[in-house]
Amino acid sequence: MTFGEKLAKAVEAHGPLCVGIDPHPSLLEAWGLSPTAEGLERFALTAVEAFGGQVAMVKPQAAFFEAHGSRGVAVLERVIAELRDSGTLVLVDAKRGDIGSTMAAYAQAYLGDGSPLAGDAVTVSPYLGFGSLQPALDTARATGRGVFVLALTSNPEGAQVQRAVAPDGRTTAQTIIDFASARNSGISPCGDVGLVVGATIGETDVDLSGFNGPILAPGFGAQGGSTADLKRLFGPDMRNVFPTSSRDVLKHGPDVSSLVSAVRRVQESL
């Protein structure tokens, strides 16, 4: 199946929620775990047990695994494998972006068949030019996977680049959206190029009406994003939006049943 077909099937079964696995040291401490590779493994696999088969998509944040070196990366590989075995889509939040052969290597690592780091999709950064993402776009399409391109992020510094206006009058964010829209054109039920648009950005000031792809909306829950914010930001485009909740769910661990109950409450709110 295409990535869009996989997403449609997952949403039909579980709704649009994406849950993050962010093994932040403060969360490990709150769960009574040590900030070590062993604590990371217990945290991450408990989350896998709670979320696998319960939500449309799970988003492990790669940086928190990489911080533990090779042992942490090995845990990430296991998380990806076990989630995929459970039938849950995995979006690896790695935000990779480079040019030429280096981007091609990133694409093989996170989107290539046979790679232990390849989930079902990966986040990428387009700020070396949208065309620099071509190896990732091509690999994703060839393997039935997806990419989520940073468009409008919630950090205040992002506006310096994302809301900058080009000579043609479009903002950088709008240019990225337009490139992604063109890539997805004519694909049903939706394209394999998604966008990342923060749920706490205030106003989008962009045109998403022609975008035929999934929109990841991080910041829902603990970071302040609400269902009202989602409706205000995305309006009729809500059908393609995947709100992401991480800390707001993870704070209910380490008890698996409490984590599952937290997920169900968020799903019902959506």
PDB file of N, CA and C in Angstrom, residues 152 154 163 197-209 215-220 224-238 241:
ATOM      1  N   LEU A 152       5.708  25.066   9.480  1.00  0.00           N
ATOM      2  CA  LEU A 152       5.500  26.130  10.470  1.00  0.00           C
ATOM      3  C   LEU A 152       5.645  25.518  11.853  1.00  0.00           C
ATOM      4  N   SER A 154       6.500  25.630  16.106  1.00  0.00           N
ATOM      5  CA  SER A 154       5.974  26.443  17.198  1.00  0.00           C
ATOM      6  C   SER A 154       7.043  27.238  17.944  1.00  0.00           C
ATOM      7  N   ARG A 163       8.459  32.569   8.140  1.00  0.00           N
ATOM      8  CA  ARG A 163       7.531  33.642   7.754  1.00  0.00           C
ATOM      9  C   ARG A 163       8.217  34.742   6.929  1.00  0.00           C
ATOM     10  N   VAL A 197       3.029  21.376  11.181  1.00  0.00           N
ATOM     11  CA  VAL A 197       2.492  22.697  11.508  1.00  0.00           C
ATOM     12  C   VAL A 197       2.117  22.681  12.981  1.00  0.00           C
ATOM     13  N   GLY A 198       2.798  23.464  13.792  1.00  0.00           N
ATOM     14  CA  GLY A 198       2.593  23.432  15.233  1.00  0.00           C
ATOM     15  C   GLY A 198       1.195  23.836  15.644  1.00  0.00           C
ATOM     16  N   ALA A 199       0.657  23.139  16.650  1.00  0.00           N
ATOM     17  CA  ALA A 199      -0.690  23.431  17.133  1.00  0.00           C
ATOM     18  C   ALA A 199      -0.737  24.693  17.984  1.00  0.00           C
ATOM     19  N   THR A 200       0.427  25.273  18.302  1.00  0.00           N
ATOM     20  CA  THR A 200       0.467  26.441  19.190  1.00  0.00           C
ATOM     21  C   THR A 200       1.051  27.669  18.497  1.00  0.00           C
ATOM     22  N   ILE A 201       0.962  27.728  17.173  1.00  0.00           N
ATOM     23  CA  ILE A 201       1.615  28.835  16.462  1.00  0.00           C
ATOM     24  C   ILE A 201       0.783  30.111  16.417  1.00  0.00           C
ATOM     25  N   GLY A 202      -0.453  30.059  16.896  1.00  0.00           N
ATOM     26  CA  GLY A 202      -1.291  31.251  16.860  1.00  0.00           C
ATOM     27  C   GLY A 202      -2.121  31.290  15.598  1.00  0.00           C
ATOM     28  N   GLU A 203      -1.544  31.799  14.498  1.00  0.00           N
ATOM     29  CA  GLU A 203      -2.204  31.823  13.202  1.00  0.00           C
ATOM     30  C   GLU A 203      -1.256  31.255  12.157  1.00  0.00           C
ATOM     31  N   THR A 204      -1.814  30.533  11.197  1.00  0.00           N
ATOM     32  CA  THR A 204      -0.951  29.948  10.170  1.00  0.00           C
ATOM     33  C   THR A 204      -0.564  30.971   9.109  1.00  0.00           C
ATOM     34  N   ASP A 205      -1.505  31.816   8.703  1.00  0.00           N
ATOM     35  CA  ASP A 205      -1.263  32.796   7.629  1.00  0.00           C
ATOM     36  C   ASP A 205      -0.752  32.144   6.354  1.00  0.00           C
ATOM     37  N   VAL A 206      -1.173  30.917   6.117  1.00  0.00           N
ATOM     38  CA  VAL A 206      -0.823  30.224   4.876  1.00  0.00           C
ATOM     39  C   VAL A 206      -2.085  29.592   4.305  1.00  0.00           C
ATOM     40  N   ASP A 207      -2.019  29.229   3.039  1.00  0.00           N
ATOM     41  CA  ASP A 207      -3.135  28.591   2.360  1.00  0.00           C
ATOM     42  C   ASP A 207      -2.881  27.090   2.292  1.00  0.00           C
ATOM     43  N   LEU A 208      -3.686  26.329   3.031  1.00  0.00           N
ATOM     44  CA  LEU A 208      -3.565  24.878   3.040  1.00  0.00           C
ATOM     45  C   LEU A 208      -4.680  24.213   2.234  1.00  0.00           C
ATOM     46  N   SER A 209      -5.511  25.011   1.585  1.00  0.00           N
ATOM     47  CA  SER A 209      -6.715  24.472   0.965  1.00  0.00           C
ATOM     48  C   SER A 209      -6.411  23.476  -0.157  1.00  0.00           C
ATOM     49  N   ILE A 215      -1.067  16.354   7.862  1.00  0.00           N
ATOM     50  CA  ILE A 215      -0.459  17.458   8.604  1.00  0.00           C
ATOM     51  C   ILE A 215      -0.247  17.013  10.045  1.00  0.00           C
ATOM     52  N   LEU A 216       0.996  16.989  10.465  1.00  0.00           N
ATOM     53  CA  LEU A 216       1.318  16.658  11.847  1.00  0.00           C
ATOM     54  C   LEU A 216       1.263  17.944  12.675  1.00  0.00           C
ATOM     55  N   ALA A 217       0.496  17.924  13.761  1.00  0.00           N
ATOM     56  CA  ALA A 217       0.310  19.121  14.594  1.00  0.00           C
ATOM     57  C   ALA A 217       0.834  18.865  16.001  1.00  0.00           C
ATOM     58  N   PRO A 218       2.160  19.008  16.207  1.00  0.00           N
ATOM     59  CA  PRO A 218       2.714  18.824  17.550  1.00  0.00           C
ATOM     60  C   PRO A 218       2.335  19.987  18.459  1.00  0.00           C
ATOM     61  N   GLY A 219       2.404  19.746  19.767  1.00  0.00           N
ATOM     62  CA  GLY A 219       2.081  20.789  20.732  1.00  0.00           C
ATOM     63  C   GLY A 219       0.708  20.639  21.333  1.00  0.00           C
ATOM     64  N   PHE A 220      -0.007  19.565  20.966  1.00  0.00           N
ATOM     65  CA  PHE A 220      -1.339  19.345  21.498  1.00  0.00           C
ATOM     66  C   PHE A 220      -1.223  18.770  22.905  1.00  0.00           C
ATOM     67  N   GLY A 224       0.071  23.208  25.389  1.00  0.00           N
ATOM     68  CA  GLY A 224      -0.946  24.249  25.336  1.00  0.00           C
ATOM     69  C   GLY A 224      -1.937  24.158  24.201  1.00  0.00           C
ATOM     70  N   GLY A 225      -1.679  23.339  23.188  1.00  0.00           N
ATOM     71  CA  GLY A 225      -2.598  23.219  22.071  1.00  0.00           C
ATOM     72  C   GLY A 225      -3.875  22.498  22.470  1.00  0.00           C
ATOM     73  N   SER A 226      -5.019  23.007  22.032  1.00  0.00           N
ATOM     74  CA  SER A 226      -6.315  22.437  22.389  1.00  0.00           C
ATOM     75  C   SER A 226      -7.089  22.056  21.127  1.00  0.00           C
ATOM     76  N   THR A 227      -8.214  21.367  21.322  1.00  0.00           N
ATOM     77  CA  THR A 227      -9.057  21.036  20.179  1.00  0.00           C
ATOM     78  C   THR A 227      -9.589  22.312  19.526  1.00  0.00           C
ATOM     79  N   ALA A 228      -9.860  23.340  20.331  1.00  0.00           N
ATOM     80  CA  ALA A 228     -10.317  24.622  19.773  1.00  0.00           C
ATOM     81  C   ALA A 228      -9.242  25.236  18.889  1.00  0.00           C
ATOM     82  N   ASP A 229      -7.967  25.141  19.316  1.00  0.00           N
ATOM     83  CA  ASP A 229      -6.862  25.649  18.500  1.00  0.00           C
ATOM     84  C   ASP A 229      -6.786  24.912  17.170  1.00  0.00           C
ATOM     85  N   LEU A 230      -6.952  23.602  17.219  1.00  0.00           N
ATOM     86  CA  LEU A 230      -6.879  22.806  15.991  1.00  0.00           C
ATOM     87  C   LEU A 230      -7.972  23.221  15.008  1.00  0.00           C
ATOM     88  N   LYS A 231      -9.198  23.386  15.509  1.00  0.00           N
ATOM     89  CA  LYS A 231     -10.308  23.790  14.634  1.00  0.00           C
ATOM     90  C   LYS A 231     -10.070  25.184  14.062  1.00  0.00           C
ATOM     91  N   ARG A 232      -9.534  26.084  14.899  1.00  0.00           N
ATOM     92  CA  ARG A 232      -9.300  27.453  14.436  1.00  0.00           C
ATOM     93  C   ARG A 232      -8.187  27.487  13.388  1.00  0.00           C
ATOM     94  N   LEU A 233      -7.123  26.724  13.622  1.00  0.00           N
ATOM     95  CA  LEU A 233      -5.979  26.749  12.708  1.00  0.00           C
ATOM     96  C   LEU A 233      -6.279  26.074  11.378  1.00  0.00           C
ATOM     97  N   PHE A 234      -6.968  24.944  11.440  1.00  0.00           N
ATOM     98  CA  PHE A 234      -7.063  24.105  10.248  1.00  0.00           C
ATOM     99  C   PHE A 234      -8.454  24.063   9.617  1.00  0.00           C
ATOM    100  N   GLY A 235      -9.496  24.384  10.376  1.00  0.00           N
ATOM    101  CA  GLY A 235     -10.841  24.449   9.820  1.00  0.00           C
ATOM    102  C   GLY A 235     -11.198  23.213   9.016  1.00  0.00           C
ATOM    103  N   PRO A 236     -11.609  23.387   7.756  1.00  0.00           N
ATOM    104  CA  PRO A 236     -12.028  22.242   6.935  1.00  0.00           C
ATOM    105  C   PRO A 236     -10.893  21.275   6.612  1.00  0.00           C
ATOM    106  N   ASP A 237      -9.639  21.688   6.835  1.00  0.00           N
ATOM    107  CA  ASP A 237      -8.503  20.801   6.572  1.00  0.00           C
ATOM    108  C   ASP A 237      -8.227  19.843   7.726  1.00  0.00           C
ATOM    109  N   MET A 238      -9.088  19.871   8.774  1.00  0.00           N
ATOM    110  CA  MET A 238      -8.907  18.996   9.927  1.00  0.00           C
ATOM    111  C   MET A 238      -8.891  17.518   9.555  1.00  0.00           C
ATOM    112  N   VAL A 241      -5.403  16.247   9.605  1.00  0.00           N
ATOM    113  CA  VAL A 241      -4.527  16.662  10.707  1.00  0.00           C
ATOM    114  C   VAL A 241      -4.342  15.528  11.717  1.00  0.00           C
TER     115      VAL A 241
END
